[in-house]
Amino acid sequence: MTEAIAFEKINKYFPGAHVLKDVSFCVHPGEIHALLGENGAGKSTLLNILHGIYTEYEGDVKLFGSEVHFKNPNDAIMNGKISKVHQETNVVKDISVGENVALGHEPSRLGFVNRRALNQRVDGILMQLGCSFRAETKAYQLSAGEMQMLAIAKALYYDSKIISLDEPTASLSIKETDNLFSVIRELKKKGITILYVSHRLEEIFQICDRATILRDGAFITTLDVPKTNRAELIRSMVGRDVDALANRTKPCMASEEVILKVEHFCGEKFHDVSFELKKGEILGFSGLVGAGRTELMRAVCGIDQKKSGDLYLKGQKVHLKNSSDALKNGIGLLPEDRKTQGFLNLSTNIDNVAISSLEKYMTGIFVDAGKKRKNCEHYIQELDIHPPKAEILTANMSGGNQQKVIIARWLSTDVDILIFDEPTKGVDVGARVEIYRLIEEFAEKGKAVIVISSDLPEVLGISDRVIVMYEGRKTGEIEREQFSEELAMEYAIGGKSS
């Protein structure tokens, strides 16, 4: 059998780092093949080689038996019939779906774009994918799940035989995820080969045929998914036994002292929400994508303006105007979209870790660079950040290690309340355990934590108490002794109201 993809002794070097080490494995035609590994294992680098983003490497890449070496991603799409659906979908929101799909390759007639032919072809693909929107729909009207479908439609527009999906469900609701899986299965029936990258192991067992594991840039093994189990996958990924689920290792440290009180908060995406947060407590916020949890917390921190409602910190009524105001009052927010909101793209780890606590590094009227470096190096060791380099640009690190840098930034401050928005989104199982440990240690010091998570086992595993939202409203509040996925999901779909 001629393999759809064959990697042969792939090596890739970055300055001071050997990131892929003699990687060799094959992907069968028409299979759904998972590519797994911790953050920094080399998954993204290997995909970037496959798709022509990185052109300098050692070794051979073969597609259906023929050696290829693409000059750029467009070369891979047009000549290799291979497309990538990114985690952050690249959509031009002010133009139509059809124009997004065909961008740069529209059918023409007499030197002009033939919009009728374009829309007819794109509509045919959208119908094939079971999409409710059409070619003439403006892209800004699409949900996150529909934008993923647009990206897949783009791949089919170019008759791609191989499609790679990078964390495709990270921003999708349960229903949108189910729809995506149905489409992936239909693509498999048509003989299209799928490379699937995800840190959500339950998805691997739902959708994939085989799984290849990378660790520290090296090939470890390829496993038949129906013949393996969660423990074996994790052991292959991290080299040790790790419990991927969030489990409390320390007792509840919540006191009776209310450190934060929110009363009747109303905004564009949330309505009449009230809750309390106690000193030493880990308070979870659960709900489906679009429930309004993120928008609520941004309003609590003063980043977005609320329409009405009151906020009390340690019993005193306050009005926070922005994130700097929140920081001065002891509140820190780790945003869900870390790439655009979590750190400075052109800054090193030293500066990104220090940015919210500069007063700690002052000597007189000057910032002491040595103090900043020492603080950064402390957290690099404490959080096991890779590569362990203070001077490296944070933007050049893997997603999980970027998340650790952002956590280090807030741990460097003296905030009393930390709000984690999707703390383990796109993070491998090993890094998850570290993040859960840090959350517990923060609460153990008498601080308070709010964890927003779409991962139900995670929010139930780490929290002392969970508030559930549905369509902008608080529908349930669950104490730890009442925790169950069934009850939380019933609140999350609006089935009960507190």
XYZ file of N, CA and C in Angstrom, residues 33 35 37 39 43-45 47-48 51 53 83-89 148 151-152 163-172 180 184 194-200 203 338-339 399 425-426:
138
model
N -5.742 10.213 11.499
C -4.506 9.891 12.206
C -4.194 11.000 13.205
N -1.982 13.119 15.877
C -0.594 13.470 16.164
C -0.584 14.066 17.574
N 1.320 14.667 21.637
C 2.547 14.948 22.359
C 2.354 16.158 23.242
N 3.188 19.912 24.872
C 3.591 21.167 24.256
C 5.114 21.176 24.126
N 5.078 18.733 17.380
C 3.927 18.502 16.503
C 3.752 19.633 15.496
N 3.718 20.871 16.000
C 3.501 22.027 15.120
C 4.643 22.190 14.127
N 5.862 21.940 14.578
C 7.020 22.051 13.682
C 6.910 21.051 12.541
N 4.133 19.678 11.331
C 3.063 20.113 10.436
C 3.517 21.286 9.564
N 4.301 22.190 10.142
C 4.794 23.338 9.371
C 5.737 22.907 8.261
N 3.419 21.385 5.506
C 2.627 22.379 4.772
C 3.465 23.469 4.109
N 5.580 25.630 5.400
C 5.864 26.842 6.171
C 7.350 26.892 6.514
N -4.051 20.729 2.789
C -4.492 21.962 3.436
C -4.480 21.803 4.953
N -4.360 22.945 5.633
C -4.347 22.955 7.094
C -5.480 23.827 7.618
N -6.233 23.304 8.570
C -7.262 24.067 9.263
C -6.679 24.453 10.618
N -6.401 25.738 10.800
C -5.716 26.216 11.996
C -6.657 26.315 13.180
N -6.065 26.296 14.393
C -6.855 26.480 15.615
C -7.520 27.846 15.611
N -6.745 28.893 15.282
C -7.314 30.234 15.119
C -7.638 30.403 13.637
N -8.907 30.292 13.280
C -9.295 30.317 11.882
C -8.986 31.670 11.252
N -14.962 27.137 11.414
C -14.201 25.911 11.188
C -14.684 25.216 9.917
N -13.307 26.877 6.912
C -11.922 26.475 6.648
C -11.859 25.107 5.958
N -12.730 24.186 6.364
C -12.773 22.873 5.707
C -13.293 23.018 4.281
N -5.930 16.717 4.773
C -6.300 17.896 5.570
C -5.797 17.680 6.993
N -5.071 18.664 7.522
C -4.666 18.581 8.927
C -5.515 19.553 9.738
N -5.937 19.096 10.911
C -6.789 19.883 11.809
C -6.039 20.085 13.113
N -5.760 21.358 13.470
C -4.980 21.684 14.655
C -5.905 22.204 15.750
N -6.139 21.388 16.784
C -7.038 21.746 17.895
C -8.361 22.314 17.368
N -9.071 21.582 16.500
C -10.239 22.162 15.831
C -11.424 22.432 16.738
N -11.497 21.772 17.908
C -12.677 21.932 18.768
C -12.432 22.873 19.944
N -11.280 23.544 19.975
C -10.901 24.352 21.145
C -11.938 25.419 21.480
N -12.597 25.980 20.460
C -13.560 27.060 20.702
C -14.981 26.668 20.327
N -15.242 25.355 20.211
C -16.551 24.901 19.741
C -17.434 24.433 20.890
N -18.871 18.750 13.597
C -17.544 18.645 12.995
C -17.126 17.191 12.842
N -16.034 15.101 9.524
C -14.740 14.406 9.405
C -14.960 12.951 8.983
N -6.957 12.481 7.041
C -7.046 13.529 8.057
C -5.917 13.360 9.080
N -5.159 14.434 9.298
C -4.216 14.504 10.419
C -4.889 15.327 11.512
N -4.985 14.771 12.708
C -5.782 15.384 13.769
C -4.915 15.640 14.995
N -4.769 16.932 15.364
C -3.979 17.318 16.538
C -4.919 17.824 17.617
N -4.864 17.211 18.803
C -5.712 17.655 19.908
C -5.107 17.207 21.230
N -5.308 18.024 22.266
C -4.918 17.632 23.620
C -6.087 16.991 24.363
N -7.256 16.958 23.737
C -8.427 16.367 24.377
C -8.468 14.881 24.021
N -11.458 12.954 22.558
C -11.743 13.112 21.135
C -10.976 12.091 20.296
N -4.681 33.825 24.879
C -3.372 34.240 25.386
C -2.495 34.868 24.315
N -2.680 34.472 23.044
C -1.784 34.964 21.988
C -1.978 36.451 21.715
N 2.335 26.623 22.968
C 1.182 27.200 23.650
C 1.168 26.934 25.142
N -6.542 25.323 28.081
C -6.891 25.267 26.667
C -5.622 25.101 25.820
N -5.557 24.026 25.033
C -4.398 23.791 24.186
C -3.158 23.369 24.942
